[in-house]
mmCIF file of C-alpha atoms and ligand atoms in Angstrom:
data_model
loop_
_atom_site.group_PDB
_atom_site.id
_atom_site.type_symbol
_atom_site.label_atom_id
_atom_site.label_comp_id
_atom_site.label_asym_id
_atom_site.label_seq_id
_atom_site.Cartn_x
_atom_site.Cartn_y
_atom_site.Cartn_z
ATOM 1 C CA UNK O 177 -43.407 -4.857 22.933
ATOM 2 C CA UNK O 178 -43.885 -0.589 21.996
ATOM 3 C CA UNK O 179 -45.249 0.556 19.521
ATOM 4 C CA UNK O 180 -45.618 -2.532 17.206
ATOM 5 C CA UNK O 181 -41.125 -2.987 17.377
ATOM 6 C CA UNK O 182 -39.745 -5.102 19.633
ATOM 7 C CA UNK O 183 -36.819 -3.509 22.008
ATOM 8 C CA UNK O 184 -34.191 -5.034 23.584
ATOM 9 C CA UNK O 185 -33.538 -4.432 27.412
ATOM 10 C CA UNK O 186 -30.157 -3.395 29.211
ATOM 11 C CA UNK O 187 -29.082 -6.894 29.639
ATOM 12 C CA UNK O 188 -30.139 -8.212 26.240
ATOM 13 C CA UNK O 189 -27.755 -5.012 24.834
ATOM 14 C CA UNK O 190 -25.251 -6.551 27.311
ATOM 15 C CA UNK O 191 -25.118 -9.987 25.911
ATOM 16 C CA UNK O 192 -25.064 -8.820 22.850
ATOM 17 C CA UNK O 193 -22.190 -6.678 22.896
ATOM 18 C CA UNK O 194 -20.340 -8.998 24.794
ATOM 19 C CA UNK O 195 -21.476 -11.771 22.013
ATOM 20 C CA UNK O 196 -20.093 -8.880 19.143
ATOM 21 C CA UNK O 197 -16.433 -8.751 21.455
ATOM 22 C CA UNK O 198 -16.291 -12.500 21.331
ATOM 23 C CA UNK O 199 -16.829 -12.766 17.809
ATOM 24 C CA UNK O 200 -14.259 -10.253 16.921
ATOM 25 C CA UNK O 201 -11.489 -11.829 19.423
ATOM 26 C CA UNK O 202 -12.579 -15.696 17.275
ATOM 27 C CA UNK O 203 -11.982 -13.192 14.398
ATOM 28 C CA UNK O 204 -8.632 -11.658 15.570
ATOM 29 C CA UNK O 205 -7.596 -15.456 16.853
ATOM 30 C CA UNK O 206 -8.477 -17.131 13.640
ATOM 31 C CA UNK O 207 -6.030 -14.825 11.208
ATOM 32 C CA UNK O 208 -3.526 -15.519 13.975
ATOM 33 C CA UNK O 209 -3.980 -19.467 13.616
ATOM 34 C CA UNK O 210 -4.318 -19.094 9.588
ATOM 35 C CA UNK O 211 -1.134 -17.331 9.326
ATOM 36 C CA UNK O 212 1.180 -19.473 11.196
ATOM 37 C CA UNK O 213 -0.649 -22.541 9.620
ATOM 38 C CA UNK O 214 0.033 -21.332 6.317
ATOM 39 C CA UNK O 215 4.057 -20.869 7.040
ATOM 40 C CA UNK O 216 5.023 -24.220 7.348
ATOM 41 C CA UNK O 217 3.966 -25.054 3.706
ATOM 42 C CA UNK O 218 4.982 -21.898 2.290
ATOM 43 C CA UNK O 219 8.400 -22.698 3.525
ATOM 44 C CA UNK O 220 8.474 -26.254 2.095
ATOM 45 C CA UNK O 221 7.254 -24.856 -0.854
ATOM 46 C CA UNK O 222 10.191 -21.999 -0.848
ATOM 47 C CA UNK O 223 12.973 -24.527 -0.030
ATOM 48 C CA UNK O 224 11.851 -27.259 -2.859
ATOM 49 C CA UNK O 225 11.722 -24.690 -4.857
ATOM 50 C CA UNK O 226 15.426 -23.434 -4.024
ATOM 51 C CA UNK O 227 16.958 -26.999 -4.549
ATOM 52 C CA UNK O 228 15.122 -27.706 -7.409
ATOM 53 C CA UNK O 229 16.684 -24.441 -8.888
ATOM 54 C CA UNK O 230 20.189 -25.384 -8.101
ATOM 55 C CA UNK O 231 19.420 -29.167 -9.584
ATOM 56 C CA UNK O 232 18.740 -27.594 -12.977
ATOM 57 C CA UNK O 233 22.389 -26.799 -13.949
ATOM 58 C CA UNK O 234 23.517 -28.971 -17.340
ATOM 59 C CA UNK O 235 20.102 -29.311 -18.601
ATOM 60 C CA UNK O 236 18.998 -28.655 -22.137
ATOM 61 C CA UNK O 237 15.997 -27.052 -20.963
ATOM 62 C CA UNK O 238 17.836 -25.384 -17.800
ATOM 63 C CA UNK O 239 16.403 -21.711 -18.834
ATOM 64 C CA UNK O 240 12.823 -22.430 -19.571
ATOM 65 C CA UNK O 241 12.906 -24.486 -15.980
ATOM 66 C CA UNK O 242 14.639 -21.823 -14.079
ATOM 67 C CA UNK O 243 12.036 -19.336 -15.559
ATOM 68 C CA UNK O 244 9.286 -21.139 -14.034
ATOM 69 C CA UNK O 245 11.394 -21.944 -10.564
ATOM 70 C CA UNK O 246 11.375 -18.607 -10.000
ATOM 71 C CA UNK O 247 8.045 -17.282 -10.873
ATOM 72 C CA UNK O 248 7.151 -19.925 -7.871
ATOM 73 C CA UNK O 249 9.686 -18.404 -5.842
ATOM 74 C CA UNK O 250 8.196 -14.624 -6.848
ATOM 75 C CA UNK O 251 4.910 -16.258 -5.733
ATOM 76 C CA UNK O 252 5.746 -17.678 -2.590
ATOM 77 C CA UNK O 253 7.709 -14.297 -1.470
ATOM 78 C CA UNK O 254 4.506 -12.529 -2.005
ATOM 79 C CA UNK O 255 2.571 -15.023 -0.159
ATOM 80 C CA UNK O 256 4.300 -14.433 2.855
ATOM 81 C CA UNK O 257 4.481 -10.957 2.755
ATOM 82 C CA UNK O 258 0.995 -11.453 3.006
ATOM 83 C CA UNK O 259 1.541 -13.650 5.696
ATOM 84 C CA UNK O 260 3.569 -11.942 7.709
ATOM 85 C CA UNK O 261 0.948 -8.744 7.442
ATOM 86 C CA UNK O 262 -1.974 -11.301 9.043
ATOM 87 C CA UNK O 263 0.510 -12.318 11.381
ATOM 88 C CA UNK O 264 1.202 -8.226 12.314
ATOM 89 C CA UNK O 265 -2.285 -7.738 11.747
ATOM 90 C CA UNK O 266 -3.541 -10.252 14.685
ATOM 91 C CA UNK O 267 -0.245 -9.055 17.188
ATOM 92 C CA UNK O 268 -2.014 -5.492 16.832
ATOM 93 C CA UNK O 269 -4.862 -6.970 17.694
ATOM 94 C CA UNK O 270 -3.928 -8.557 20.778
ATOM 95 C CA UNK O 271 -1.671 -5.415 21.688
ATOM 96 C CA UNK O 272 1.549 -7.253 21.494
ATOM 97 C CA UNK O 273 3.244 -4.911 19.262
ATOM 98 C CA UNK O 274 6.572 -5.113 20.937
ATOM 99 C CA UNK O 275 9.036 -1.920 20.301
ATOM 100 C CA UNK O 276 12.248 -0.829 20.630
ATOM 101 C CA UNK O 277 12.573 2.454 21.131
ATOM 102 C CA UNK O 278 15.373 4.636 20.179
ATOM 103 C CA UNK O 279 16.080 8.206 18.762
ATOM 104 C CA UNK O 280 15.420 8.119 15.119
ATOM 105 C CA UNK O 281 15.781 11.435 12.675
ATOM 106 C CA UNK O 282 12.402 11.520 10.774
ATOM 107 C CA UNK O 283 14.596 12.903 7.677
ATOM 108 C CA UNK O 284 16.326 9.350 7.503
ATOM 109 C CA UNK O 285 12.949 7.490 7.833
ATOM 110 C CA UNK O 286 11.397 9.034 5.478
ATOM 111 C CA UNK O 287 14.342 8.700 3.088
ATOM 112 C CA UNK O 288 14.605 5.024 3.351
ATOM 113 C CA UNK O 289 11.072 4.347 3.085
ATOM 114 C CA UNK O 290 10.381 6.284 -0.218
ATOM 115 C CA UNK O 291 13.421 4.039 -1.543
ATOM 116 C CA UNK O 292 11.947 0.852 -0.550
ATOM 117 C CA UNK O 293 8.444 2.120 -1.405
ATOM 118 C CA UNK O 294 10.131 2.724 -5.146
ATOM 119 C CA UNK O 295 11.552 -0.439 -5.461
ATOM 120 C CA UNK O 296 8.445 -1.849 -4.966
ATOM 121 C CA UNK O 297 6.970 -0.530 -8.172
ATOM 122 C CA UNK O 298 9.989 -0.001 -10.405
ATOM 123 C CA UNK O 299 7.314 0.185 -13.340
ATOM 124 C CA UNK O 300 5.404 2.584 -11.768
ATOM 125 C CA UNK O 301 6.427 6.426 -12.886
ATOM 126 C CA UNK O 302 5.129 8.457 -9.833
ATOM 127 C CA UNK O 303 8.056 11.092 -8.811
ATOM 128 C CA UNK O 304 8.293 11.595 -5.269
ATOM 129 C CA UNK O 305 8.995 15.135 -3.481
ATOM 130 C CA UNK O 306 10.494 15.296 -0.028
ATOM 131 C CA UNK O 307 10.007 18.721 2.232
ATOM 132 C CA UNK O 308 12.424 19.876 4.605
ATOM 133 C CA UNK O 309 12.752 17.414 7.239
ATOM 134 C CA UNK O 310 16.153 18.091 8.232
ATOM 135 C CA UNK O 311 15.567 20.875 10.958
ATOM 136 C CA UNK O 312 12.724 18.291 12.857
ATOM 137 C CA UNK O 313 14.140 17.178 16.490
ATOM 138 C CA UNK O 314 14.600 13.369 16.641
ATOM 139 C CA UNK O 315 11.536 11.095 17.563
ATOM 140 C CA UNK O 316 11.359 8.043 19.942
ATOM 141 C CA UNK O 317 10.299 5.760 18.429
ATOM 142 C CA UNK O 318 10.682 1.671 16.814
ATOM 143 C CA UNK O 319 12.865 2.261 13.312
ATOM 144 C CA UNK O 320 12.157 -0.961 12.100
ATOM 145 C CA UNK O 321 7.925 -0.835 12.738
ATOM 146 C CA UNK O 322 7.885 3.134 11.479
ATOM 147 C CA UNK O 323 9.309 2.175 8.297
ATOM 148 C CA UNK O 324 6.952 -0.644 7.807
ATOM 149 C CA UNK O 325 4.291 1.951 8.754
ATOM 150 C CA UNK O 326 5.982 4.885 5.856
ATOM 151 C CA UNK O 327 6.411 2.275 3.757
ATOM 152 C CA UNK O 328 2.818 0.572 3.466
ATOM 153 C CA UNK O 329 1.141 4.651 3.136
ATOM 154 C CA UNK O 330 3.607 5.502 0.686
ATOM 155 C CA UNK O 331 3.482 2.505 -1.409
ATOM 156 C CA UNK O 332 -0.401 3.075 -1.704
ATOM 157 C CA UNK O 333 0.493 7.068 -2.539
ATOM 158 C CA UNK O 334 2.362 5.150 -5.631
ATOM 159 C CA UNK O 335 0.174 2.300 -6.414
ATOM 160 C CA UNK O 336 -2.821 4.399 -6.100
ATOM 161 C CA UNK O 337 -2.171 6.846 -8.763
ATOM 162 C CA UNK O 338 -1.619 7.259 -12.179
ATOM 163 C CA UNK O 339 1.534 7.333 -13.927
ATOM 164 C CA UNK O 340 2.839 11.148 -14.768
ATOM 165 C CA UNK O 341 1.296 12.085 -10.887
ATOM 166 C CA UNK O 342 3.217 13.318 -7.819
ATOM 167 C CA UNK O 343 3.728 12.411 -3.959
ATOM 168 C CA UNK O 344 4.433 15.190 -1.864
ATOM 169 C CA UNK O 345 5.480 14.683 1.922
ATOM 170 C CA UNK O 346 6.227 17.559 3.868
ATOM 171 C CA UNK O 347 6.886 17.526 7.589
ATOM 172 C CA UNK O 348 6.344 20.205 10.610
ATOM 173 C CA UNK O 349 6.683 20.161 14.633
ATOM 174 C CA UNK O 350 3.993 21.169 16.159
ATOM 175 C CA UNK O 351 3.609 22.097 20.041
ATOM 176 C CA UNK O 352 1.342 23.072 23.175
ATOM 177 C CA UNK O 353 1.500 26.413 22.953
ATOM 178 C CA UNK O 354 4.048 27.397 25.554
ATOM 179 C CA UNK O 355 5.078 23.847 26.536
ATOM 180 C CA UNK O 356 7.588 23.596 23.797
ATOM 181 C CA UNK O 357 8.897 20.144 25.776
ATOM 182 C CA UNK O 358 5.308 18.828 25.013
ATOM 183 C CA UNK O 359 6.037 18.182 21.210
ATOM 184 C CA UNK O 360 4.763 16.245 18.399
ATOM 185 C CA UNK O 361 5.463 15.905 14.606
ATOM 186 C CA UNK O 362 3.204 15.886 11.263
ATOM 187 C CA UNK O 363 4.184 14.309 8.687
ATOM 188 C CA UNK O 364 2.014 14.340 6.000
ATOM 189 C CA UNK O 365 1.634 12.412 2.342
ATOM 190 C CA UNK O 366 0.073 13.895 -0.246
ATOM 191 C CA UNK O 367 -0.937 11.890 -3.585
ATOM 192 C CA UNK O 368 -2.535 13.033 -6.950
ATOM 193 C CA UNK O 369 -4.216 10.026 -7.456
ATOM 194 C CA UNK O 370 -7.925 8.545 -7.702
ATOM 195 C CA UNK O 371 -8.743 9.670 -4.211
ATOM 196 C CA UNK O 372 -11.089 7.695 -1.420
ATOM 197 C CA UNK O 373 -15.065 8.623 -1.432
ATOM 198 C CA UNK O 374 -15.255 11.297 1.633
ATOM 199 C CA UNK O 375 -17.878 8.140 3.632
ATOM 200 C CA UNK O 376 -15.228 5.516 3.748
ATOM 201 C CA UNK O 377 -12.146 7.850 5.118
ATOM 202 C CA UNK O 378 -12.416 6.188 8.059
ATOM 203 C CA UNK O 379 -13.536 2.732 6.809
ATOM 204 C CA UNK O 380 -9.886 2.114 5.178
ATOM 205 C CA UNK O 381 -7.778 1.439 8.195
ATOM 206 C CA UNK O 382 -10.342 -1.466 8.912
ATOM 207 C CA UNK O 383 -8.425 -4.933 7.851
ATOM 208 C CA UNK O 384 -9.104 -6.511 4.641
ATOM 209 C CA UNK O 385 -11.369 -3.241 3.541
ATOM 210 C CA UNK O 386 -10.766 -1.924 -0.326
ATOM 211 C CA UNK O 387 -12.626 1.054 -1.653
ATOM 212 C CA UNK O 388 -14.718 -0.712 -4.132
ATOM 213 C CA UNK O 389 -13.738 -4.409 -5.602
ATOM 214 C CA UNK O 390 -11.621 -2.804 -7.910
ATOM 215 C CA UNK O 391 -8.485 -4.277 -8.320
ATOM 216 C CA UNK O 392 -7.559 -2.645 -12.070
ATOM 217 C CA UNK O 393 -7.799 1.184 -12.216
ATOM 218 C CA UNK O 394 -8.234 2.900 -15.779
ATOM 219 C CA UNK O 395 -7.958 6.666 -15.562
ATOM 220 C CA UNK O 396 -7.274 8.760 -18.827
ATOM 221 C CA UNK O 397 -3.620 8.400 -18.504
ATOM 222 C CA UNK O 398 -3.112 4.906 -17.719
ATOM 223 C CA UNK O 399 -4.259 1.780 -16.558
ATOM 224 C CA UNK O 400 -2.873 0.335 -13.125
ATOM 225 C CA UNK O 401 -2.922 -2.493 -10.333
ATOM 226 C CA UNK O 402 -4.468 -1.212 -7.404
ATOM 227 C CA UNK O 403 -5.823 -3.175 -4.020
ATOM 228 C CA UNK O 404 -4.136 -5.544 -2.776
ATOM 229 C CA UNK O 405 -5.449 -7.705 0.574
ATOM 230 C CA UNK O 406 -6.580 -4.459 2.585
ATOM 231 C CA UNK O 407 -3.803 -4.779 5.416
ATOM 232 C CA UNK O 408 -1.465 -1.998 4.502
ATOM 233 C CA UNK O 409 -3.103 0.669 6.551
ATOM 234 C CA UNK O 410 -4.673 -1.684 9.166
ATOM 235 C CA UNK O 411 -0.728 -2.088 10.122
ATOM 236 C CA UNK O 412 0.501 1.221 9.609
ATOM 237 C CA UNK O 413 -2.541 2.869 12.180
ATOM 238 C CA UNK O 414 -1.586 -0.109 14.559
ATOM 239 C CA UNK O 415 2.142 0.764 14.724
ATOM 240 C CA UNK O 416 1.483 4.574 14.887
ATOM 241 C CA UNK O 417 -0.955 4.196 17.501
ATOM 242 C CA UNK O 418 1.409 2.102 19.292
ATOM 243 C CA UNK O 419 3.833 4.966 19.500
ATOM 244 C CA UNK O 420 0.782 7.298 21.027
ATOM 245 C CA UNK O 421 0.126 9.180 17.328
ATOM 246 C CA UNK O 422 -2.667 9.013 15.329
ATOM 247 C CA UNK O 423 -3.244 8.629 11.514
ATOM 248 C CA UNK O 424 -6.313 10.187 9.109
ATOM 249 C CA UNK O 425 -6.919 10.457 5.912
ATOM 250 C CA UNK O 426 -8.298 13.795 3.860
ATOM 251 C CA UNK O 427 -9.716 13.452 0.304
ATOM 252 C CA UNK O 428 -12.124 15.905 -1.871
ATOM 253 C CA UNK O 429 -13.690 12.386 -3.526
ATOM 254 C CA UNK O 430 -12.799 9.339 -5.837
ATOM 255 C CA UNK O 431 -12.327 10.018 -9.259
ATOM 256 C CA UNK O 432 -10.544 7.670 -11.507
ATOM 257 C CA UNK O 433 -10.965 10.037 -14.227
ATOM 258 C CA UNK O 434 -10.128 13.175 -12.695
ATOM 259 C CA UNK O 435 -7.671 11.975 -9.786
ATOM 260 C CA UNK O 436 -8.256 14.485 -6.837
ATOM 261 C CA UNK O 437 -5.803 12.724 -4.955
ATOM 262 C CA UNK O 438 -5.532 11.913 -1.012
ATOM 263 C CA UNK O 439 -3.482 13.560 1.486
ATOM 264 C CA UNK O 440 -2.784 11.210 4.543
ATOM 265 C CA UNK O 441 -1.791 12.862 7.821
ATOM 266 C CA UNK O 442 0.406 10.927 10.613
ATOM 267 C CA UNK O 443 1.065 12.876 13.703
ATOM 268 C CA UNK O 444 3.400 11.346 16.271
ATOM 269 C CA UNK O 445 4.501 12.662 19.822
ATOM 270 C CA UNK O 446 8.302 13.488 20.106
ATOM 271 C CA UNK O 447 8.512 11.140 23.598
ATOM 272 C CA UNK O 448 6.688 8.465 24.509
ATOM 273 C CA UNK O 449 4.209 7.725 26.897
ATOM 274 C CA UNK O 450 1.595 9.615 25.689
ATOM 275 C CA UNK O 451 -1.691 7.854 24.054
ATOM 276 C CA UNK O 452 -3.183 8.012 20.740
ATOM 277 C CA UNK O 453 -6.464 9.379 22.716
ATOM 278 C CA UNK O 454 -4.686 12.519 24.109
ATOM 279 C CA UNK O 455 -3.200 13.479 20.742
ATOM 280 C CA UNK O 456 -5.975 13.200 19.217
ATOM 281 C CA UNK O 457 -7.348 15.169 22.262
ATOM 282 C CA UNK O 458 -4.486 18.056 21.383
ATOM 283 C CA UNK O 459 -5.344 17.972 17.707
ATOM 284 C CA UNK O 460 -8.911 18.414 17.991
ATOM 285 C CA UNK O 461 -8.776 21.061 20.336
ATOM 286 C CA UNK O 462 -6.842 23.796 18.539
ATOM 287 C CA UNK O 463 -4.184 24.182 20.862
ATOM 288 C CA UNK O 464 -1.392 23.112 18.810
ATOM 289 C CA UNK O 465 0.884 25.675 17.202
ATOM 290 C CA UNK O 466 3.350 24.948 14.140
ATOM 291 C CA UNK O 467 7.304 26.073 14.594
ATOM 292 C CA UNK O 468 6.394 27.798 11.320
ATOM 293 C CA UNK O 469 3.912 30.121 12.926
HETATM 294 N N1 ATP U 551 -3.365 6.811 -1.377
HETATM 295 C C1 ATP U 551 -4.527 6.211 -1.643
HETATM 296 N N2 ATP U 551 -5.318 6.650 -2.673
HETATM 297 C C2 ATP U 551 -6.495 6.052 -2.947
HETATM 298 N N3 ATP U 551 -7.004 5.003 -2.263
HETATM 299 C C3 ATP U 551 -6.278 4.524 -1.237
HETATM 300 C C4 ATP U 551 -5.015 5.104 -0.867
HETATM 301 N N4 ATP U 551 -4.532 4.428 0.199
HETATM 302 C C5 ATP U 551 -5.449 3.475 0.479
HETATM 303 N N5 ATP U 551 -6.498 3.522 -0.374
HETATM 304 C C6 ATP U 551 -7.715 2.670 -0.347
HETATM 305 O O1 ATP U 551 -7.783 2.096 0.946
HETATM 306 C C7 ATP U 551 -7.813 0.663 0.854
HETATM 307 C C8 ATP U 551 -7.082 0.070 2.048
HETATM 308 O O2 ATP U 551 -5.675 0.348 1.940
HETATM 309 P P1 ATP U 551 -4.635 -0.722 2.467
HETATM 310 O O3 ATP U 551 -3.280 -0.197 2.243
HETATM 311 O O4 ATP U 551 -5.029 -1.092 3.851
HETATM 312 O O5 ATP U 551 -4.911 -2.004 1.567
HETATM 313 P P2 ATP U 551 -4.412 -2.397 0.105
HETATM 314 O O6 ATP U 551 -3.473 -1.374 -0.443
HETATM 315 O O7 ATP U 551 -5.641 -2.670 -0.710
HETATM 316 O O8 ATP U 551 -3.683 -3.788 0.348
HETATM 317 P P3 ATP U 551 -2.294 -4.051 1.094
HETATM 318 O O9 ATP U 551 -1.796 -2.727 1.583
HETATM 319 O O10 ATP U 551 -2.643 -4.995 2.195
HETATM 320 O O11 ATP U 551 -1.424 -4.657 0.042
HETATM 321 C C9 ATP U 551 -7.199 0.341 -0.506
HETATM 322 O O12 ATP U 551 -7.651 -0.891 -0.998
HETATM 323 C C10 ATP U 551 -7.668 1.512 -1.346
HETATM 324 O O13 ATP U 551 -8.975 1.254 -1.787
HETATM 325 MG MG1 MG U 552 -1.809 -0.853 0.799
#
């Protein structure tokens, strides 16, 4: 005992941080174990579903029934798209993100995810501009995982701001000053939407978090779906961190009202091999210059 409080002594810290890493491993285990237990149903569900569909034909009520067939079948798609992010979730978890690495032109990426990220939210009137990416050297890099990554930040860009608003992504290479063989790329995503409060920025990559429990947004303009399960970015920093880049997020506040939007940066090195820690190291320490500069 000091002082009247009670402290805990080098080993006591010990156990308990070792009791805190075993927790979150029964954490990272249990989503694991969850999602694959919840596939084998889904997919009964899914293929009933199906035949039940095709059974309908000659029917007097065949269009009322095949209404309601395939709201299960919208249901059941969604459910494992949320299943399959717990199952990514957990693999990024463990570290066994496995990619396959090939030259990819971040022009194309970004092209093809803004068109999935649209179709996503056909409802949803948020026009989307695209910088000059053209003249960026090619990246090494997973196609398939980076546009799950583009996809998830830019579908929030949309479903996180109000119709009549704007997403802006803009690219830029960006080197060790003299090294020009030591380069990375920014790409960055900027929304005018309700923005994040400045104290959870770095709270939303964190699986299953949601600013708020808001899940219906109401700003002057119009009224809008917003979180969904809090995996989106949990997935996206995983895969860019698994190509040795880092991800952040910049926003003046959250403000349904006035929307002052959120800007999210993704910086990625051109080869791999290098670790999120060291570009985050090359950020920080003002040594990087643009090719614009
Ligand atoms: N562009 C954005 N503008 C405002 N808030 C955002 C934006 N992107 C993310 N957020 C906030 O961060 C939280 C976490 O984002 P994330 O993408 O991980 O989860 P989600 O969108 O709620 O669900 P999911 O992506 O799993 O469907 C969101 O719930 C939202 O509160
Ligand atoms: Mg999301």
């Amino acid at each position: 005992m000091d002082d009247g409080q009670q402290r805990m002594n080098d080993s006591e810290i010990r156990d308990a941080l070792a009791r805190l890493a075993k927790l979150e491993q029964t954490k990272s285990a249990f989503i694991s174990i969850a999602a694959h237990e919840l596939k084998t149903p889904l997919t009964l569900v899914q293929g009933y579903a199906t035949i039940l569909g095709e059974r309908l034909h000659g029917r007097p009520d065949a269009e009322e029934l095949a209404g309601l067939v395939a709201g299960i079948l919208r249901g059941a798609q969604r459910l494992g798209e949320i299943i399959d992010d717990m199952i990514d979730v957990a693999s990024i978890e463990a570290q066994s993100l496995e990619l396959n690495l090939e030259p990819l032109s971040l022009d194309t990426l970004v092209d093809l995810a803004v068109k999935e990220a649209l179709s996503g939210a056909p409802e949803r009137q948020v026009r989307i501009y695209i910088g000059e990416l053209a003249g960026l050297p090619y990246i090494m890099g997973d196609a398939q995982r980076l546009h799950q990554a583009l996809v998830k930040i830019i579908s929030n860009g949309i479903k996180y701001t109000p119709d009549g608003g704007r997403i802006d992504i803009s690219g830029r290479l960006l080197y060790v000053d003299g090294a020009q063989s030591d380069a990375l790329v920014e790409l960055t995503i900027a929304d005018t939407g309700i923005g994040i409060p400045p104290e959870e920025l770095e709270w939303i990559f964190e699986k299953f978090y949601r600013v708020g429990d808001i899940t219906l947004h109401s700003t002057s303009k119009s009224r809008f779906k917003g979180a969904g399960p809090g995996l989106g970015l949990t997935i996206a920093r995983g895969i860019i961190e698994a190509h040795g880049g880092i991800i952040w997020a910049e926003s003046p506040g959250y403000d349904e009202v006035c929307c002052p939007g959120s800007t999210f940066h993704v910086i990625l090195p051109l080869q791999q091999g290098s670790s999120p820690a060291r570009t985050r190291y090359l950020v920080q320490s003002g040594l990087l210059r643009s090719s614009g500069e």
